[in-house]
mmCIF file of C-alpha atoms and ligand atoms in Angstrom:
data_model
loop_
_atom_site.group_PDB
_atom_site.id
_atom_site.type_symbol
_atom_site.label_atom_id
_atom_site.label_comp_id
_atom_site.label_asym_id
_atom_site.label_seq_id
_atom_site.Cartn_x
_atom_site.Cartn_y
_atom_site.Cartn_z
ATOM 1 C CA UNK A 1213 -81.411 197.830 -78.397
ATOM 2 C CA UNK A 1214 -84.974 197.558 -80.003
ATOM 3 C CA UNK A 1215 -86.412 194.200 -81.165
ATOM 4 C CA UNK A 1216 -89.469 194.126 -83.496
ATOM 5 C CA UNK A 1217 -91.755 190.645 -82.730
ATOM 6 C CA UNK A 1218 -93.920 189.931 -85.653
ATOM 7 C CA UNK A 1219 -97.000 188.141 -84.253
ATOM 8 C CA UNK A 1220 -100.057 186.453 -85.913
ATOM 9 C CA UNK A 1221 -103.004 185.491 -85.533
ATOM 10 C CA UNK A 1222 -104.101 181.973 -86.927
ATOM 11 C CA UNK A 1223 -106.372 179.247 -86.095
ATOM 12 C CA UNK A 1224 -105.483 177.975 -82.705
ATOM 13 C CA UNK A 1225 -102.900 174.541 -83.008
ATOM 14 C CA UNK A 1226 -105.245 172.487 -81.117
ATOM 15 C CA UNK A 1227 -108.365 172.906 -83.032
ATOM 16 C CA UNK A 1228 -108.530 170.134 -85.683
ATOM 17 C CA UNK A 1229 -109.068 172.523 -89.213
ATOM 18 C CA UNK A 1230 -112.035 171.651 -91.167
ATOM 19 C CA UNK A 1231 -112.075 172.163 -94.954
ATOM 20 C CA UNK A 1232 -114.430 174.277 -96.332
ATOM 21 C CA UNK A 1233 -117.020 172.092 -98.191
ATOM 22 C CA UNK A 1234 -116.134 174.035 -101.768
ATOM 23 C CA UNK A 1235 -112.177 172.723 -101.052
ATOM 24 C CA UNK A 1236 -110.857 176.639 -101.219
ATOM 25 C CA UNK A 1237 -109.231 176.709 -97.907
ATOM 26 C CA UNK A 1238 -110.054 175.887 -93.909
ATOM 27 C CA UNK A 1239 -113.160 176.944 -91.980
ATOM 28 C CA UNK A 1240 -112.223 180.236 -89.881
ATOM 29 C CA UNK A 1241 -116.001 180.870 -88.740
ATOM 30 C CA UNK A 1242 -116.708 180.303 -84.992
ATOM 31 C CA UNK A 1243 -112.793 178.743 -84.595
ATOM 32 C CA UNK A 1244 -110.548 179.299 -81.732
ATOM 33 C CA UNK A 1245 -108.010 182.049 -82.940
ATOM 34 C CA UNK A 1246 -104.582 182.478 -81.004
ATOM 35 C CA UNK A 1247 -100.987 183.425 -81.687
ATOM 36 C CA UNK A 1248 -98.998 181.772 -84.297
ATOM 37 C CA UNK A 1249 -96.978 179.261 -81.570
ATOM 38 C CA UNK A 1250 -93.673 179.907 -83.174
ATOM 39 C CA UNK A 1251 -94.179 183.754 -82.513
ATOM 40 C CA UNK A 1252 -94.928 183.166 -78.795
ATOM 41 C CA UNK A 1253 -91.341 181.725 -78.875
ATOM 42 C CA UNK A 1254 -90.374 184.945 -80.684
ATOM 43 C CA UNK A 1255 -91.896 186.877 -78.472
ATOM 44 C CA UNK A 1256 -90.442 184.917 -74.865
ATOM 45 C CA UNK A 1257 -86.857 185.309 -76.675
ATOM 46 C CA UNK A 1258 -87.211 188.969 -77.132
ATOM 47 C CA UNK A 1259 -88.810 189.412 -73.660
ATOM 48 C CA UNK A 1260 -86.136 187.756 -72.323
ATOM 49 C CA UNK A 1261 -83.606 190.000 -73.838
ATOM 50 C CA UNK A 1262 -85.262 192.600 -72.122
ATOM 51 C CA UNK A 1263 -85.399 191.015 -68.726
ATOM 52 C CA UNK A 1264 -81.683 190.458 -68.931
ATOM 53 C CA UNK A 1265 -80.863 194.611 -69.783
ATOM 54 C CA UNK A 1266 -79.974 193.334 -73.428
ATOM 55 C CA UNK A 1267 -82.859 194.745 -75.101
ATOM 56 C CA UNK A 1268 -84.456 198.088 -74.201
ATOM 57 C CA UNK A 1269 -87.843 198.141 -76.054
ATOM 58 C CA UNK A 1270 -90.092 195.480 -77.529
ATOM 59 C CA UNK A 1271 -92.696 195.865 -79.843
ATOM 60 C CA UNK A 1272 -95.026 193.833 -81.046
ATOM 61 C CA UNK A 1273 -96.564 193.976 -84.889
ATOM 62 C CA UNK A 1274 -99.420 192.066 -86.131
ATOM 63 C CA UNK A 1275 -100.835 192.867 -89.898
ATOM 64 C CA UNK A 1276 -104.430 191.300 -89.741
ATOM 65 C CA UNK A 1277 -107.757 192.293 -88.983
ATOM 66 C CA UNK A 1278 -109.309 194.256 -86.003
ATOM 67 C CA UNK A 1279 -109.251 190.940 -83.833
ATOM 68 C CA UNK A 1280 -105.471 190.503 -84.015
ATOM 69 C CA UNK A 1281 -106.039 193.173 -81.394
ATOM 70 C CA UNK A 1282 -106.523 190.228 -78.756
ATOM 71 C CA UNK A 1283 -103.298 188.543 -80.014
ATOM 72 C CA UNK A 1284 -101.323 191.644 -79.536
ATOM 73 C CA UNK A 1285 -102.944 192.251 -76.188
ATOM 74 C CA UNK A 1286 -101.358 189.164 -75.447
ATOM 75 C CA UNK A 1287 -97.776 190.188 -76.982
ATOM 76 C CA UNK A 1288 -98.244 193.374 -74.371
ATOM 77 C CA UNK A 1289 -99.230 191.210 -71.221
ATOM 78 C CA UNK A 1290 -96.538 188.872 -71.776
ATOM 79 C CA UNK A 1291 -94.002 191.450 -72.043
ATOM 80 C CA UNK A 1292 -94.213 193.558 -75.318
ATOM 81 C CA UNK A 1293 -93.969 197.453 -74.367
ATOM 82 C CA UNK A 1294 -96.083 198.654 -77.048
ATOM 83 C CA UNK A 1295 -97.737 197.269 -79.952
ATOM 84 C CA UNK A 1296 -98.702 198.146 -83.775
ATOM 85 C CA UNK A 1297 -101.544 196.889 -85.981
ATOM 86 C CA UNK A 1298 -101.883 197.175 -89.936
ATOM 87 C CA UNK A 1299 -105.521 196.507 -89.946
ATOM 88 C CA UNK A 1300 -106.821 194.571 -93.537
ATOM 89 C CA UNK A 1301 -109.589 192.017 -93.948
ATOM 90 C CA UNK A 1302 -108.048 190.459 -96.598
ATOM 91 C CA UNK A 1303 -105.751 187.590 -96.675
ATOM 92 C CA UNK A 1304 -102.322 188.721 -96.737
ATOM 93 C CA UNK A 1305 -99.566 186.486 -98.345
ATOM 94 C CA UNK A 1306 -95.834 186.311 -97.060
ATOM 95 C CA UNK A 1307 -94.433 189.242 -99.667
ATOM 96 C CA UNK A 1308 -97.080 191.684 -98.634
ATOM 97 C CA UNK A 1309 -96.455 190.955 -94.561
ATOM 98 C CA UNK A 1310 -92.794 191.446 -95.424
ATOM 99 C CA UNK A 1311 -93.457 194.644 -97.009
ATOM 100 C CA UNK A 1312 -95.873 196.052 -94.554
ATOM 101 C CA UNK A 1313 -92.890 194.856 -91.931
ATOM 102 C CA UNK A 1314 -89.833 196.732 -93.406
ATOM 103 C CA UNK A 1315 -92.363 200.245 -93.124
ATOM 104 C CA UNK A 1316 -92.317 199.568 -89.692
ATOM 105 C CA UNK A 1317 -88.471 198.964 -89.687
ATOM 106 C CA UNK A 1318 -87.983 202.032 -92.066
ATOM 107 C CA UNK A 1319 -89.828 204.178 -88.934
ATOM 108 C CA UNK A 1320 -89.388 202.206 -85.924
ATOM 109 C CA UNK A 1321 -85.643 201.664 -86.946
ATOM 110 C CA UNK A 1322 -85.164 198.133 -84.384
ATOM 111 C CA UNK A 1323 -82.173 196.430 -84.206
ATOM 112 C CA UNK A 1324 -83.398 193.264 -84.923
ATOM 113 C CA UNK A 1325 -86.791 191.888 -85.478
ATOM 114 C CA UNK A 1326 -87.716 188.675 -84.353
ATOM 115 C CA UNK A 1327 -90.461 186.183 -86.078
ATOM 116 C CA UNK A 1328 -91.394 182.713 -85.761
ATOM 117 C CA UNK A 1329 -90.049 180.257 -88.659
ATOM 118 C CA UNK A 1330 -93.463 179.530 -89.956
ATOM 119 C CA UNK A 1331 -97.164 180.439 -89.413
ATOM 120 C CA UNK A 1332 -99.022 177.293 -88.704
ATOM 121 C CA UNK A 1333 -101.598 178.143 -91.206
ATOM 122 C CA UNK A 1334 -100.161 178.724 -94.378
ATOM 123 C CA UNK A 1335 -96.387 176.890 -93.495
ATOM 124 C CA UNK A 1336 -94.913 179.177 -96.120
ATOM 125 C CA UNK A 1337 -91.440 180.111 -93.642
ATOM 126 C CA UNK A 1338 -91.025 183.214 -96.100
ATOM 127 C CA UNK A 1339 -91.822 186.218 -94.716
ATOM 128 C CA UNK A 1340 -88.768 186.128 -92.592
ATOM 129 C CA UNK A 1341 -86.236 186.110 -95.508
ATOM 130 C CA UNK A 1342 -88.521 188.362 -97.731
ATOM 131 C CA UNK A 1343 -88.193 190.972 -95.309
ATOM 132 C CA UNK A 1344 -84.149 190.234 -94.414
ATOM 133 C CA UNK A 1345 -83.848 190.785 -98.626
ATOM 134 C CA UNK A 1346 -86.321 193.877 -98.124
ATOM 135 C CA UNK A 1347 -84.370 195.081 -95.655
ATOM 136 C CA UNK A 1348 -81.030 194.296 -96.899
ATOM 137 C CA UNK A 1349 -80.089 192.786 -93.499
ATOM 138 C CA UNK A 1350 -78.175 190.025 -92.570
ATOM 139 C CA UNK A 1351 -80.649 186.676 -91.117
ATOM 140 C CA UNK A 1352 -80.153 184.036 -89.213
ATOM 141 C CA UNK A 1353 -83.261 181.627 -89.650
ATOM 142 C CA UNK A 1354 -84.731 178.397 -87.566
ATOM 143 C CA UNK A 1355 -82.772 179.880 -84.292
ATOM 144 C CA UNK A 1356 -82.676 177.127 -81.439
ATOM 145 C CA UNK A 1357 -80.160 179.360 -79.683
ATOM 146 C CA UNK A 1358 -79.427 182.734 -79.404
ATOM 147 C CA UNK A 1359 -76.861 184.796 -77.829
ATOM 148 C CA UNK A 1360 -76.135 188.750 -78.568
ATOM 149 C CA UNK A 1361 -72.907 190.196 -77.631
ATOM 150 C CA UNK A 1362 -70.904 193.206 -79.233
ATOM 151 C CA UNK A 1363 -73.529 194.315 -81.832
ATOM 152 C CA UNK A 1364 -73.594 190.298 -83.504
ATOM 153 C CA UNK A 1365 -75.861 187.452 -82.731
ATOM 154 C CA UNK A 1366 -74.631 184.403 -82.492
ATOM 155 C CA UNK A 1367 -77.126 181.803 -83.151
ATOM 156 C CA UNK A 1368 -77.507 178.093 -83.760
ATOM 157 C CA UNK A 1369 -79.770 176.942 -86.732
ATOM 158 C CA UNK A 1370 -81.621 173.848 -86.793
ATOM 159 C CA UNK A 1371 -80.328 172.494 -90.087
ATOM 160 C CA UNK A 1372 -81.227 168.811 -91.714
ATOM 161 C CA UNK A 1373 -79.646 166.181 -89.627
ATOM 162 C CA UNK A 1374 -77.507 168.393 -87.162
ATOM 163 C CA UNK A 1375 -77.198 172.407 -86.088
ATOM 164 C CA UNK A 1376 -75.307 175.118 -87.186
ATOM 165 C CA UNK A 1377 -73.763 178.394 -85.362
ATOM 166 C CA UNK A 1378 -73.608 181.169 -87.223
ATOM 167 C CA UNK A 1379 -72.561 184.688 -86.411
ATOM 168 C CA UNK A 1380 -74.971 187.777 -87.736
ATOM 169 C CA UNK A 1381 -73.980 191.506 -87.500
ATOM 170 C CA UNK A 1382 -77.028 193.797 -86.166
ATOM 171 C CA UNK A 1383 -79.431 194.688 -87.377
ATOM 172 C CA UNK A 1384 -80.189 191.459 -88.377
ATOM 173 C CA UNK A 1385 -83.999 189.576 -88.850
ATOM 174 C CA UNK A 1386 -84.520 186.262 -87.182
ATOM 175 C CA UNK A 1387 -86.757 183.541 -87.435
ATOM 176 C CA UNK A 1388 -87.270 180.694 -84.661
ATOM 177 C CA UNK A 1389 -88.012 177.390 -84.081
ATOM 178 C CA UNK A 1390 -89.335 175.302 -81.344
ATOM 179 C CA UNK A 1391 -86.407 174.346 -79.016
ATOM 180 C CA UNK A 1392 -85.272 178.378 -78.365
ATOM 181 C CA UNK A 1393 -87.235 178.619 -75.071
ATOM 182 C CA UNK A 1394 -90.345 177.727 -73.372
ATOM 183 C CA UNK A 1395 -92.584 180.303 -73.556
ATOM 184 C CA UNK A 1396 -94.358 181.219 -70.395
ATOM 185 C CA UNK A 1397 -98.151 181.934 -69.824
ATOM 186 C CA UNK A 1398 -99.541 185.728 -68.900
ATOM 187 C CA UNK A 1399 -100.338 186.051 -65.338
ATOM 188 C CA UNK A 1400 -103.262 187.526 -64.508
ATOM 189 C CA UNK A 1401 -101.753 191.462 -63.135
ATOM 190 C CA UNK A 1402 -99.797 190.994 -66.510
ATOM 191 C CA UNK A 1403 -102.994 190.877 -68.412
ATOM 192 C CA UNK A 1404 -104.617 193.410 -66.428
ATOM 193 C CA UNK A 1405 -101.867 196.083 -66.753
ATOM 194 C CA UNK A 1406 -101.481 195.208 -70.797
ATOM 195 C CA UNK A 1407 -104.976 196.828 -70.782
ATOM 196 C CA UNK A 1408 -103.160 199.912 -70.805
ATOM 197 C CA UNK A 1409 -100.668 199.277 -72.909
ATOM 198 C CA UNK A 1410 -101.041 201.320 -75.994
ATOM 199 C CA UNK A 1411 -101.824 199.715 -79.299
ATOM 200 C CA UNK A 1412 -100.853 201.956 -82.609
ATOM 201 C CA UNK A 1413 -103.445 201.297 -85.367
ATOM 202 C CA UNK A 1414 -102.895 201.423 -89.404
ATOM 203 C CA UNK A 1415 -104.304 200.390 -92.040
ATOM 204 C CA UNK A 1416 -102.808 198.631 -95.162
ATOM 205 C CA UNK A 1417 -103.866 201.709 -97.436
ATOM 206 C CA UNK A 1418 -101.525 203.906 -95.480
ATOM 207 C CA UNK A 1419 -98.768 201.676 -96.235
ATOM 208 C CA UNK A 1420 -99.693 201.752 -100.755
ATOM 209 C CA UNK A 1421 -99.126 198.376 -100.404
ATOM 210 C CA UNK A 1422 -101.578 196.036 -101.703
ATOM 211 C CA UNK A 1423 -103.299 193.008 -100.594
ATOM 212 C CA UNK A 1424 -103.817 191.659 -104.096
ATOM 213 C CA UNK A 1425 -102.913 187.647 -103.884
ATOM 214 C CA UNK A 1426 -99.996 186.637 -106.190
ATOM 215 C CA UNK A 1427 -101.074 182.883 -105.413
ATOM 216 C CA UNK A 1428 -104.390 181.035 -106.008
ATOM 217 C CA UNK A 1429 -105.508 178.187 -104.073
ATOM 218 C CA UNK A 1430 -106.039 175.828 -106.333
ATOM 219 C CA UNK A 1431 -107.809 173.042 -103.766
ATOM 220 C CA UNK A 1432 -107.144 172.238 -100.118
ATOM 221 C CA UNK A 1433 -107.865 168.573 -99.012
ATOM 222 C CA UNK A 1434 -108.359 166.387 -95.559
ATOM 223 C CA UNK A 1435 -105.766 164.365 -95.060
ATOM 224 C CA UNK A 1436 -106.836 160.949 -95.426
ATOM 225 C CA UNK A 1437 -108.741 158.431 -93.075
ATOM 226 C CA UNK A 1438 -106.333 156.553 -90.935
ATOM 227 C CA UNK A 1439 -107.398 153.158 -91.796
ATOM 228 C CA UNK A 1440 -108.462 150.494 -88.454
ATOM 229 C CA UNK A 1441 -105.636 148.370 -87.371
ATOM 230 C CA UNK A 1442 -105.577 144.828 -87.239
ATOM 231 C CA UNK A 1443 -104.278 142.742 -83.886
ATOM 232 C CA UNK A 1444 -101.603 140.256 -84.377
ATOM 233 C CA UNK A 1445 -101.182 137.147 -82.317
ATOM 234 C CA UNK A 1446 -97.216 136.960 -82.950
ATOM 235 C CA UNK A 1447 -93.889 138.692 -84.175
ATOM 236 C CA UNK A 1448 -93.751 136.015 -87.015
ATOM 237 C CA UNK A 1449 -97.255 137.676 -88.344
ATOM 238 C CA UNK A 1450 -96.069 140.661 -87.632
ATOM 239 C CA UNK A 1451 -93.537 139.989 -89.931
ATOM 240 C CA UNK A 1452 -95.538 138.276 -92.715
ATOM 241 C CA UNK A 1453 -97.916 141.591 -92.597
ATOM 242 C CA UNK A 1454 -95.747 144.058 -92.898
ATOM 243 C CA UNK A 1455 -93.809 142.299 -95.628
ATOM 244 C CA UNK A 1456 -97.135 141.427 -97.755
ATOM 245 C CA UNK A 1457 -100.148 143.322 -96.760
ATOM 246 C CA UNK A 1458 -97.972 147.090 -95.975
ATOM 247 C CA UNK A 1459 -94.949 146.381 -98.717
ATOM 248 C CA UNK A 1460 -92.385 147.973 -96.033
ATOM 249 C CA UNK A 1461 -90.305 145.149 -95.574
HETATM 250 P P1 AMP B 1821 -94.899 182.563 -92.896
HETATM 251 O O1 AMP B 1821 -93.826 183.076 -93.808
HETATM 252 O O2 AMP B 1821 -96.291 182.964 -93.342
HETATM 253 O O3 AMP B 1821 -94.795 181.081 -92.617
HETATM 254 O O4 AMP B 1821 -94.717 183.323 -91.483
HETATM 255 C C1 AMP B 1821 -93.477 183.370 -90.820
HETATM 256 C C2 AMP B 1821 -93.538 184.385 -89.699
HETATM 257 O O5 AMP B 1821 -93.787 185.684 -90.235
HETATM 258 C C3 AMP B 1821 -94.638 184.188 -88.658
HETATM 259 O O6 AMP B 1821 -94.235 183.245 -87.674
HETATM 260 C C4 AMP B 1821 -94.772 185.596 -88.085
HETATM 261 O O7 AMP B 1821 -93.723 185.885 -87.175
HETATM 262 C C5 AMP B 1821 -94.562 186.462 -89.334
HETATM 263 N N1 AMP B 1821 -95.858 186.775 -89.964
HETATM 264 C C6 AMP B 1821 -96.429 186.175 -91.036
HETATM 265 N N2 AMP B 1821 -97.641 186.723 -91.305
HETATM 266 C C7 AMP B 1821 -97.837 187.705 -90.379
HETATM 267 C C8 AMP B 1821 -98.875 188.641 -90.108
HETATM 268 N N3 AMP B 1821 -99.994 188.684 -90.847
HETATM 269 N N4 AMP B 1821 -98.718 189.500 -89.064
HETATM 270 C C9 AMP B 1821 -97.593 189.466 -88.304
HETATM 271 N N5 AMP B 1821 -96.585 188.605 -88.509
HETATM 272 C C10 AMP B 1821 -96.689 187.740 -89.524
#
């Protein structure tokens, strides 16, 4: 079996994003860049399949520009076999990903590919089902458990207010979310011997599929100031503030 990890590159989830002083979007010059975190947990899963003889191959696929080469670098030295590229310099939105990603399904022909539920730069969760609806393959999204026996997945979905198991027939596309694994950190041989892993490059061209946005950003804004907070000497204050001052009582 051959799983497909779609990996990106965004701004790293412990740098605090700065808006860009016209309000079109967040400040990517001189930021910390890493792997979406949800795709590391892709990633671990399929790795894992691997290490227990479920999964033969993994490869790892990152549309993006020449520096996603670093984030697939670290796909390879945590485990990925081989990776692919789609090179482009422009922003990419969820339908075009999902495109580019069924060309590699159409020639890499996985039996499942694996993605994280959401990039933590543009939260859209989308490209997942775009490219199960591409595909015309089964999906089992926001996976907090997985378990593949006798060409199905069985999987448990984080769903509002409880979790759901659901059974998928391969080839099937999943998305995860947070509690699937831990995943683990790339130890230094790892990193050393993903040097010479190989890394397939394409460009969007290639693919005739175009980069033109079907979405404009119409303003992006800070969140607001969280305002100073006040000391109070007892619970009856407490009380009077929150019924009075904050309105939540
Ligand atoms: P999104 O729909 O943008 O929230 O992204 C959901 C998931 O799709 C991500 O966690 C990745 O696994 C995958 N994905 C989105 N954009 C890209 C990209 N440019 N390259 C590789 N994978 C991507």
């Amino acid at each position: 079996m051959k799983i497909l990890v779609a990996v990106k590159r965004v701004i790293d989830y412990n740098v605090k994003p700065r808006v860009k002083s016209d309000g079109t979007g967040v400040e990517l010059a001189n930021v910390k860049m890493s792997m979406n975190p949800f795709d590391e947990i892709a990633l671990e899963q399929a790795v894992r399949e691997k290490e227990a003889g479920r999964a033969s191959e993994v490869v790892a696929v990152s549309v993006g520009p020449q520096a996603a080469q670093e984030t697939l670098r670290t796909a390879l030295a945590v485990g990925a076999d081989r990776a692919i590229l789609v090179t482009t310099d422009d922003e990419i939105e969820p339908l075009s990903v999902a495109k580019v990603l069924k060309a590699v399904v159409d020639s890499e022909k996985p039996d499942m590919v694996f993605l994280g539920k959401q990039a933590i730069d543009d939260d859209s969760n989308q490209t997942g089902q775009m490219l199960a609806a591409l595909l015309g393959w089964g999906q089992a999204t926001f996976a907090s458990k997985l378990e593949l026996k006798d060409g199905e997945a069985i999987v448990t979905r984080e769903v509002d207010g409880g979790l759901q198991t659901i059974a998928v027939k391969l080839p099937a596309v999943l998305t995860v979310d947070l509690r699937l694994n831990e995943p683990r950190y790339a130890s230094l041989p790892n990193i050393m011997k993903a040097r010479k892993k190989p890394i397939e490059q394409k460009t969007l061209s290639e693919f005739n599929i175009s980069s033109q946005p079907r979405l404009k950003i119409l303003k992006v804004e800070e969140p607001q100031a969280r305002k100073a907070g006040v000391k109070v000497k007892n619970v009856a204050e407490l009380v009077e503030k929150l019924k009075n001052d904050a309105g939540v009582l």
